[in-house]
PDB file of C-alpha atoms in Angstrom:
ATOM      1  CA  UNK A   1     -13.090   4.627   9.698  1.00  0.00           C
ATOM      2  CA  UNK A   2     -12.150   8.133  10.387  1.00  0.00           C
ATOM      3  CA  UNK A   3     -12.972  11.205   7.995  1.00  0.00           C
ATOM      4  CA  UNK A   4     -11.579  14.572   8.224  1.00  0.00           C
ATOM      5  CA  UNK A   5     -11.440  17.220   6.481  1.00  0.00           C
ATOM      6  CA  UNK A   6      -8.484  19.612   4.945  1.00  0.00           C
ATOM      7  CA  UNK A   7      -9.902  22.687   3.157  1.00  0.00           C
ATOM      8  CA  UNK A   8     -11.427  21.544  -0.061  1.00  0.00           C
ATOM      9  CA  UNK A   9     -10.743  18.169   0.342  1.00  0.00           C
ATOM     10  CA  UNK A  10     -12.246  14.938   2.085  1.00  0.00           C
ATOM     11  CA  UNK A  11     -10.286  12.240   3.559  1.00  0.00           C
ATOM     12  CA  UNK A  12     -11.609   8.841   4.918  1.00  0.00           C
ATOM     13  CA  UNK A  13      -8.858   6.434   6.391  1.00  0.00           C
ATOM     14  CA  UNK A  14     -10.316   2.964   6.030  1.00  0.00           C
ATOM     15  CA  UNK A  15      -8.666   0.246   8.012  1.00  0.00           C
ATOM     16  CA  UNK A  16      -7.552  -2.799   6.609  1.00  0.00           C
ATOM     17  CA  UNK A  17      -6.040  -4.815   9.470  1.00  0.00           C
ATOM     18  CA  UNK A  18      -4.979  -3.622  12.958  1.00  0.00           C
ATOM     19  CA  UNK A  19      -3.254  -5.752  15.841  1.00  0.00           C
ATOM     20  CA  UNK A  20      -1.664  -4.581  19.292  1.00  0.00           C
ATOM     21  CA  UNK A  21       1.151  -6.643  19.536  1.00  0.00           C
ATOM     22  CA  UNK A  22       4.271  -7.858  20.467  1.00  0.00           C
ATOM     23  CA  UNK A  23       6.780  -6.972  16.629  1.00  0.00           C
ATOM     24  CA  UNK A  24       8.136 -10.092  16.833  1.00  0.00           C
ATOM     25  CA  UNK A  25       5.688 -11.052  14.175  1.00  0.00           C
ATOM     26  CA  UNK A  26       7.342  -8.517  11.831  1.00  0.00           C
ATOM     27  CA  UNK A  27      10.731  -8.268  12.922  1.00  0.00           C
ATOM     28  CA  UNK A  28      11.670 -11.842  14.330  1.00  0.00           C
ATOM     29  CA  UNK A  29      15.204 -11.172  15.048  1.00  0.00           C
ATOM     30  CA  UNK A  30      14.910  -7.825  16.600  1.00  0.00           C
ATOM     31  CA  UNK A  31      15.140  -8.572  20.897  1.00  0.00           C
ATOM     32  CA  UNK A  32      11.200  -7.908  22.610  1.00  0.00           C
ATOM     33  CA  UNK A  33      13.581  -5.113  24.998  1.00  0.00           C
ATOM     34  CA  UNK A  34      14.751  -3.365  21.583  1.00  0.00           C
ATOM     35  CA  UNK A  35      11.323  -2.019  21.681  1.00  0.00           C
ATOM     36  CA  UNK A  36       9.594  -2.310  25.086  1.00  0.00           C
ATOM     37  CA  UNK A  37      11.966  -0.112  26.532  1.00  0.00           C
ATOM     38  CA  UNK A  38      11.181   2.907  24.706  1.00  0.00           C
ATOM     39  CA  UNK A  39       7.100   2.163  25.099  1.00  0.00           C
ATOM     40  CA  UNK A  40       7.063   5.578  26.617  1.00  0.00           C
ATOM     41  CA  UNK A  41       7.847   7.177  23.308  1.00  0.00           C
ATOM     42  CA  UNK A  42       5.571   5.149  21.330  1.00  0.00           C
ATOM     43  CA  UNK A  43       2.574   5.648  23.586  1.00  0.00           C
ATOM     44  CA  UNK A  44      -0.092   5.383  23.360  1.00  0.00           C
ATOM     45  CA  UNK A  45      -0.250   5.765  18.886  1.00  0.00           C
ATOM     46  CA  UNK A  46       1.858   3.018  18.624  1.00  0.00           C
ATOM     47  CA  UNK A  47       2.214   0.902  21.642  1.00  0.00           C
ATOM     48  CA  UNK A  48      -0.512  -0.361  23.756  1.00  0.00           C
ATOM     49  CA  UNK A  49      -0.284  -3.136  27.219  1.00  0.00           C
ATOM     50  CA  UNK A  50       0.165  -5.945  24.771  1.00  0.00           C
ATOM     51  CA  UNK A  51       2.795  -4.382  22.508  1.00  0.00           C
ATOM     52  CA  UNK A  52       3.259  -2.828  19.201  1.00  0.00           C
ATOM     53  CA  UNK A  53      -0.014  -1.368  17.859  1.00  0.00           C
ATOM     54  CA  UNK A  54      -0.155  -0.784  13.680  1.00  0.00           C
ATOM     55  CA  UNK A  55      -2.425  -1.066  11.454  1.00  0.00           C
ATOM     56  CA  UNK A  56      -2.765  -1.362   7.368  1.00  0.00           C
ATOM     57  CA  UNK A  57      -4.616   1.886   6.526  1.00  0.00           C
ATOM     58  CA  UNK A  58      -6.378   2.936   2.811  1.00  0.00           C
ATOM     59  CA  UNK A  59      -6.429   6.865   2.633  1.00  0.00           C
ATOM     60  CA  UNK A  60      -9.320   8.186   0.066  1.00  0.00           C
ATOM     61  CA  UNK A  61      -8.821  11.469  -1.024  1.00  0.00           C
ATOM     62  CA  UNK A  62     -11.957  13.952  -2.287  1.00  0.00           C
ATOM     63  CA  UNK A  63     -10.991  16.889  -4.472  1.00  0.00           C
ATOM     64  CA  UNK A  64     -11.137  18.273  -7.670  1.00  0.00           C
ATOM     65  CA  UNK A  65     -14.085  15.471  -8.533  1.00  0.00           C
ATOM     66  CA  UNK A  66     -11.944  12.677  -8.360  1.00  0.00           C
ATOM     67  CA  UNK A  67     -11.996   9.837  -6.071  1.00  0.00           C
ATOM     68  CA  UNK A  68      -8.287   8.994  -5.162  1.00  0.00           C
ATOM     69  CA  UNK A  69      -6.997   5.994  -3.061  1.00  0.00           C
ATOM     70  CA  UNK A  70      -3.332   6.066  -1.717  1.00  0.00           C
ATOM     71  CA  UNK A  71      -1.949   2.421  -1.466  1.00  0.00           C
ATOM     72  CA  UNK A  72      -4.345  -0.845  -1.397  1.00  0.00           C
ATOM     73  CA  UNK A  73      -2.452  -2.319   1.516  1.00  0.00           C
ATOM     74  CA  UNK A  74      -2.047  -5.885   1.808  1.00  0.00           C
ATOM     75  CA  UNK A  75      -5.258  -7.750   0.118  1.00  0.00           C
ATOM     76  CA  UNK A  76      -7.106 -10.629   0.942  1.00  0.00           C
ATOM     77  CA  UNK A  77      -5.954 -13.765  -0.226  1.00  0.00           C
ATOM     78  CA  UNK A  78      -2.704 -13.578  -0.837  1.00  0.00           C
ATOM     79  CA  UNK A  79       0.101 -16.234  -0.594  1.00  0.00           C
ATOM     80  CA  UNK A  80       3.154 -14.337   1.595  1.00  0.00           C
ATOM     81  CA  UNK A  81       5.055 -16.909   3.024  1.00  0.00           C
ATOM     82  CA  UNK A  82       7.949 -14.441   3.896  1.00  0.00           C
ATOM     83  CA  UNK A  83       5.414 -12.412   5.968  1.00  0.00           C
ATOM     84  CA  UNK A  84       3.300 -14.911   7.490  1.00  0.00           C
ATOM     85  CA  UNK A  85       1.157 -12.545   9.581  1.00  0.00           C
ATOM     86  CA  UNK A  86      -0.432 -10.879   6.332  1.00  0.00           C
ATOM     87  CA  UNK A  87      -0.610 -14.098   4.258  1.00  0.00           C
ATOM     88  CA  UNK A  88      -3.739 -15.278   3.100  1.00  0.00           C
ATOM     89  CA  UNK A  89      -5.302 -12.073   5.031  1.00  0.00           C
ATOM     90  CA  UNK A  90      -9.426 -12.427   5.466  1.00  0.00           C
ATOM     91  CA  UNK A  91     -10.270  -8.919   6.416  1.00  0.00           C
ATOM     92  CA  UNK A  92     -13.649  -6.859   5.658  1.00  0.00           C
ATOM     93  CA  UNK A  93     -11.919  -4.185   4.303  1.00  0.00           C
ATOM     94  CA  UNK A  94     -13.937  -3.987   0.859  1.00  0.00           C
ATOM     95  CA  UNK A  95     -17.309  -4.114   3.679  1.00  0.00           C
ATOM     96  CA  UNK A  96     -15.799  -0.883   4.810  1.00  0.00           C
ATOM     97  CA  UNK A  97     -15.166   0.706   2.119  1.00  0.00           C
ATOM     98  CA  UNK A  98     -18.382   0.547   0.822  1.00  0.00           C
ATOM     99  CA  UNK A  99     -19.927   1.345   4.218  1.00  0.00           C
ATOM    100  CA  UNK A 100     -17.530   4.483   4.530  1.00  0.00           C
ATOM    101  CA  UNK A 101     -19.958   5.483   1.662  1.00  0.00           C
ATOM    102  CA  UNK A 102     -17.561   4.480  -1.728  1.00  0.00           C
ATOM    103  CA  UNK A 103     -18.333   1.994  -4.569  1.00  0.00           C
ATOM    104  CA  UNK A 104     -15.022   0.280  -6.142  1.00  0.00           C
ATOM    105  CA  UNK A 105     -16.382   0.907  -9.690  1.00  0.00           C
ATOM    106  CA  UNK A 106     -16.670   4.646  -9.175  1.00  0.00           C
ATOM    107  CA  UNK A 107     -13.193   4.922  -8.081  1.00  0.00           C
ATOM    108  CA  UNK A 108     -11.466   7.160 -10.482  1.00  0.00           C
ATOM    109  CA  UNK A 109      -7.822   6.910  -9.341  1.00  0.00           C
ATOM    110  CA  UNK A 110      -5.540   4.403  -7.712  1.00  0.00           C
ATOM    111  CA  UNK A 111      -1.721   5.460  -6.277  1.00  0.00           C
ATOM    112  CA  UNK A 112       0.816   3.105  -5.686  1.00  0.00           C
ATOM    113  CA  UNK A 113       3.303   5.201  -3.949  1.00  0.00           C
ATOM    114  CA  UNK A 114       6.303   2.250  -4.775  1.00  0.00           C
ATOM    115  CA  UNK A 115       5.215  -1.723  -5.350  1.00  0.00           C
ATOM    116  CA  UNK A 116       6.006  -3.359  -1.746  1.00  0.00           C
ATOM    117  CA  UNK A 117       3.359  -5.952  -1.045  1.00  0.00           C
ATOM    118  CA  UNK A 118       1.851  -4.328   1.738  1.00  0.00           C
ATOM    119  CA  UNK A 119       1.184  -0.992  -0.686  1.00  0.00           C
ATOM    120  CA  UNK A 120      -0.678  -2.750  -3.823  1.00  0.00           C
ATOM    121  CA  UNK A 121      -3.044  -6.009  -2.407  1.00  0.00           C
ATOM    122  CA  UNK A 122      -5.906  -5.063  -2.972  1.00  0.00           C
ATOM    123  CA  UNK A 123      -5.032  -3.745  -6.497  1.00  0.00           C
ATOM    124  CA  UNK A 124      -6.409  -7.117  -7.367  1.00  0.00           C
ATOM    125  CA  UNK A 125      -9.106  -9.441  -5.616  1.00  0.00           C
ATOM    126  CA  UNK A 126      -9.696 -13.184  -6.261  1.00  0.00           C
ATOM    127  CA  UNK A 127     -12.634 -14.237  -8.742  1.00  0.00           C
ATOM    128  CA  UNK A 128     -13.123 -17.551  -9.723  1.00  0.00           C
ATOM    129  CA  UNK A 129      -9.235 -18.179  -9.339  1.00  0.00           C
ATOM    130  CA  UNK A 130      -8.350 -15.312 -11.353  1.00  0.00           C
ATOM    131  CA  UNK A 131      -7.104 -12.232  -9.853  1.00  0.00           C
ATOM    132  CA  UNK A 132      -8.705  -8.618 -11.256  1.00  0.00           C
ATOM    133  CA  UNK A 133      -9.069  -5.167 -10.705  1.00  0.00           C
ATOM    134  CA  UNK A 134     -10.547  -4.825  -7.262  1.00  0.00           C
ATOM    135  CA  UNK A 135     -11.753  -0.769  -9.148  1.00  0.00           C
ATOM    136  CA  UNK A 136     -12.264  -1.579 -12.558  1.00  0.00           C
ATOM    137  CA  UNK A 137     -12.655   1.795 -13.681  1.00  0.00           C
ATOM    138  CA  UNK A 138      -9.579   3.650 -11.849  1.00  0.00           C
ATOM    139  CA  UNK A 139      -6.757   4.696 -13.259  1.00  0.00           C
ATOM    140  CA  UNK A 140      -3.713   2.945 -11.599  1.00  0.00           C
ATOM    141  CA  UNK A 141      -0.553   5.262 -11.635  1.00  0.00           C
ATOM    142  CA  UNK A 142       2.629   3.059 -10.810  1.00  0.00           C
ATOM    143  CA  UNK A 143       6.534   4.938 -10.370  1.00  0.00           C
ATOM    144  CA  UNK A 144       8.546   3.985 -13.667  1.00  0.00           C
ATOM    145  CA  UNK A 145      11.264   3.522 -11.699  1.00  0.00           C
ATOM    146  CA  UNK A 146       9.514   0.881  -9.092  1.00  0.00           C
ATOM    147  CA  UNK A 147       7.744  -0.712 -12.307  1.00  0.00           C
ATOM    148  CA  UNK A 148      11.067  -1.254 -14.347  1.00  0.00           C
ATOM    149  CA  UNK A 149      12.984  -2.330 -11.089  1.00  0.00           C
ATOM    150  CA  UNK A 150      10.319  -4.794  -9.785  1.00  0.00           C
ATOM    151  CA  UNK A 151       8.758  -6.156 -12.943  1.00  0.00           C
ATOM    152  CA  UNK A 152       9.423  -8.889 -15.205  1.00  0.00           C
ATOM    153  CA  UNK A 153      12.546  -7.541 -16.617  1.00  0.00           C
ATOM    154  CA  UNK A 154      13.863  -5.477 -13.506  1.00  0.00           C
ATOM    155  CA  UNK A 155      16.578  -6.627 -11.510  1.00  0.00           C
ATOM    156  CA  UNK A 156      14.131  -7.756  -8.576  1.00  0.00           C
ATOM    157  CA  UNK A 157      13.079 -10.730 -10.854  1.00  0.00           C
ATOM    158  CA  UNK A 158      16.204 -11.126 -13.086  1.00  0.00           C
ATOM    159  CA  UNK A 159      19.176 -11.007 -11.536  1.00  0.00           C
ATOM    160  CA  UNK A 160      20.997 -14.139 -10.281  1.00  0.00           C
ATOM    161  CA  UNK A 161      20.071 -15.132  -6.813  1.00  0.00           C
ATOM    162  CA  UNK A 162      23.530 -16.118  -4.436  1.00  0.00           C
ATOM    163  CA  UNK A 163      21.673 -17.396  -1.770  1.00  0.00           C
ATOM    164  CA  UNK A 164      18.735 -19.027  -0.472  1.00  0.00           C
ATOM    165  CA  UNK A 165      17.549 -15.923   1.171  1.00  0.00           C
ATOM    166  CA  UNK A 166      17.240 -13.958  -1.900  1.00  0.00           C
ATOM    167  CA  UNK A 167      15.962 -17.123  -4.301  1.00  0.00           C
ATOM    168  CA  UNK A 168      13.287 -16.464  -1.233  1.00  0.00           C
ATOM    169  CA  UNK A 169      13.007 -12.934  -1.503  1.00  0.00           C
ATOM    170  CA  UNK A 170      12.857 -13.053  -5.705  1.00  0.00           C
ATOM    171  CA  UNK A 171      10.204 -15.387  -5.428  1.00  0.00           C
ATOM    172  CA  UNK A 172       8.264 -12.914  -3.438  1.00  0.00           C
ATOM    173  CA  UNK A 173       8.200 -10.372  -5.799  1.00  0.00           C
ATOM    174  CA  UNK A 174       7.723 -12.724  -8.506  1.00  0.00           C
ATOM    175  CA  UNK A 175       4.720 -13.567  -6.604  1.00  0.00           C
ATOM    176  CA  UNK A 176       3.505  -9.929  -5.187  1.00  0.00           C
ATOM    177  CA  UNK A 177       4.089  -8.594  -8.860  1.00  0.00           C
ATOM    178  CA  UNK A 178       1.938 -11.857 -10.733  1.00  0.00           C
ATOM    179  CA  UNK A 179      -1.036 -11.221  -8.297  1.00  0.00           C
ATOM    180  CA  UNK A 180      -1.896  -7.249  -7.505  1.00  0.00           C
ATOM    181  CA  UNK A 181       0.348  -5.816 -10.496  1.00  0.00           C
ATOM    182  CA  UNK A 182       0.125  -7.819 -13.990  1.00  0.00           C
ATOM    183  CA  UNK A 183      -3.321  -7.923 -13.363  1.00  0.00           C
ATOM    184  CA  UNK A 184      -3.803  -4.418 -13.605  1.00  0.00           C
ATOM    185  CA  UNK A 185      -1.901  -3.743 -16.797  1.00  0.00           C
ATOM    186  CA  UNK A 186      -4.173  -2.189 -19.038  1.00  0.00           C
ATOM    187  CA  UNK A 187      -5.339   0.380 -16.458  1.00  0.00           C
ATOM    188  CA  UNK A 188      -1.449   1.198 -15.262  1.00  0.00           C
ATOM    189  CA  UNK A 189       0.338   4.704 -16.184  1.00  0.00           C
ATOM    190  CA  UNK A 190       3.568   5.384 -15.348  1.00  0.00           C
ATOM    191  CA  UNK A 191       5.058   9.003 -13.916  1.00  0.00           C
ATOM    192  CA  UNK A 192       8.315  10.410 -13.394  1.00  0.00           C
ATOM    193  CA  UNK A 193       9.651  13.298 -11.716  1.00  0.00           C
ATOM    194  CA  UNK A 194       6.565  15.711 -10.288  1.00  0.00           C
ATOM    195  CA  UNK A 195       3.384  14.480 -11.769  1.00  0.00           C
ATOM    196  CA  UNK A 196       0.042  16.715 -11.238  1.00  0.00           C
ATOM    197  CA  UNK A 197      -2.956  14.325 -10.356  1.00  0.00           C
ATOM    198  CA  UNK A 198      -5.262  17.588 -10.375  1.00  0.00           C
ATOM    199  CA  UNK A 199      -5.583  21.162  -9.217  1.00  0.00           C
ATOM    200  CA  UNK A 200      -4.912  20.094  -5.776  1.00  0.00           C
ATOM    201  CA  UNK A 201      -2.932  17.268  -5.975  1.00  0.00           C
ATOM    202  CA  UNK A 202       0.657  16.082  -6.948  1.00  0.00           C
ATOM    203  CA  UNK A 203       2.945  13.153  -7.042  1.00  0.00           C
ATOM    204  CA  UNK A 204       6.731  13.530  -6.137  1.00  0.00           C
ATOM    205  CA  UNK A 205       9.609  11.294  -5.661  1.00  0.00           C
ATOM    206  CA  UNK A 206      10.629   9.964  -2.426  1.00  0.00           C
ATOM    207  CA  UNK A 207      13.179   7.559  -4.001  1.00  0.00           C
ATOM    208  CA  UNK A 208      15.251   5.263  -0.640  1.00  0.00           C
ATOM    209  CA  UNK A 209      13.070   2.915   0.555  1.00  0.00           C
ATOM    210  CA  UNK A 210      12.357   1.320  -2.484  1.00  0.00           C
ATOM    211  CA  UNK A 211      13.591   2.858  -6.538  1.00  0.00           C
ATOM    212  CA  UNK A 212      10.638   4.575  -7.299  1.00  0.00           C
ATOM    213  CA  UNK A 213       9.140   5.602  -3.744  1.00  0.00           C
ATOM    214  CA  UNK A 214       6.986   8.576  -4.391  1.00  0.00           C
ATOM    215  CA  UNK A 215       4.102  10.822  -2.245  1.00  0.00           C
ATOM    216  CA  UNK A 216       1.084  11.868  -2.620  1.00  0.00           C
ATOM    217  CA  UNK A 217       1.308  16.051  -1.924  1.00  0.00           C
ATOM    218  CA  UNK A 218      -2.012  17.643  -1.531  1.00  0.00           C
ATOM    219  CA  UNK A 219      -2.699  20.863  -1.014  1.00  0.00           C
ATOM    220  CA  UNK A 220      -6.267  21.766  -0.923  1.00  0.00           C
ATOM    221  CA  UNK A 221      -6.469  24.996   1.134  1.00  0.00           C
ATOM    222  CA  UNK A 222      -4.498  22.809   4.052  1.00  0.00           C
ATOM    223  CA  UNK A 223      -1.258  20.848   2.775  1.00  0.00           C
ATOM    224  CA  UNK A 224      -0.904  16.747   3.446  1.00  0.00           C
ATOM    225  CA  UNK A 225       1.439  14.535   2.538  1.00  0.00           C
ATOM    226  CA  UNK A 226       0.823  10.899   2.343  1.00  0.00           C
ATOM    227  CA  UNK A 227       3.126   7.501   1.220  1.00  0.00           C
ATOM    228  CA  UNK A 228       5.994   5.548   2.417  1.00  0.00           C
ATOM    229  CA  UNK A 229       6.114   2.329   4.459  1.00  0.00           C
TER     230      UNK A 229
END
């Protein structure tokens, strides 16, 4: 847990999951060389002696009275067979949270910044087989353009698979959208275009890696940005 502060506003990074690694786990088909021979470059933020170092990282945001988290990361629980290193994660992360000071129901507002799996887990935790809202009181604002493209409707789910590889990959979302989106429904609003949060904070579009990739911009006396992979 680290905490820092920009101007008027309070930020706590709470970890989810960390490893120092070799990528290999993540990118399978990418050559160990491809990246060990520019460890100079990624030291020592992103490369340690045993490899790759990254972590899955919640971002809470203080300001204007609100309590804002930026992505949920990847959840515990979950079934992600095409990333095997974050399926059926076990972490402490809610512990954390809680010990970093914050209570899940008084949580006022929850960003997706687009709907990749590792960006909405723990949108949703597992009770009694069901999955709910892991902050039952937060709003949970969702890009249209992510929503429409990744839901039930949205080419993601719908379209006509040619190979095996994407029946694979549309089975993922199927899977990622049944378990830490749906779930959520009645707390979801949409946005478009530049959406103000509050005084101090805005969300814009970012639109390449996925549709609807958006930031968070905050500008609370010192500027931020936060969102994207």
């Amino acid at each position: 847990m680290d905490q820092i502060r920009l101007g008027a506003a309070a930020l706590t990074r709470v970890v989810e999951w960390q490893v120092d690694d070799l990528p290999k786990a993540v990118f399978p088909h990418t050559p160990a060389d491809a990246w060990s021979k520019h460890a100079d470059e990624f030291s020592p933020t992103y490369w340690a002696e045993s490899g790759w170092r990254i972590a899955l990282q919640i971002w809470v945001i203080e300001v204007d009275g609100l309590t804002v988290l930026v992505d949920t990361g990847a959840g515990n629980d979950k079934s992600r067979p095409r990333m095997a290193v974050l399926s059926g994660l076990q972490t402490e992360f809610l512990a954390s949270f809680r010990a970093a000071g914050f209570d899940p129901a008084e949580v006022d507002v929850v960003v997706n910044t687009h709907l990749h799996f590792d960006h909405v887990g723990w949108n949703t935790l597992c009770l009694n087989d069901s999955w709910v809202p892991t902050f039952p009181n937060a709003r949970y604002l969702v890009p249209e353009a992510d929503y429409r493209h990744f839901g039930p409707d949205g080419p993601a789910q719908s379209s006509t698979p040619r190979t095996e590889d994407e029946e694979s990959v549309q089975r993922h979302v199927r899977t990622v959208f049944d378990d830490s989106v749906s779930p959520v429904e009645p707390q979801i609003e949409l946005w478009s275009g530049d959406h103000q949060l509050s005084q101090s904070l805005w969300l814009r579009p970012a639109a390449g890696h996925t549709p609807g990739s958006s930031v968070v911009w905050l500008d609370a006396g010192k500027p931020a940005v936060f969102g994207l992979y």
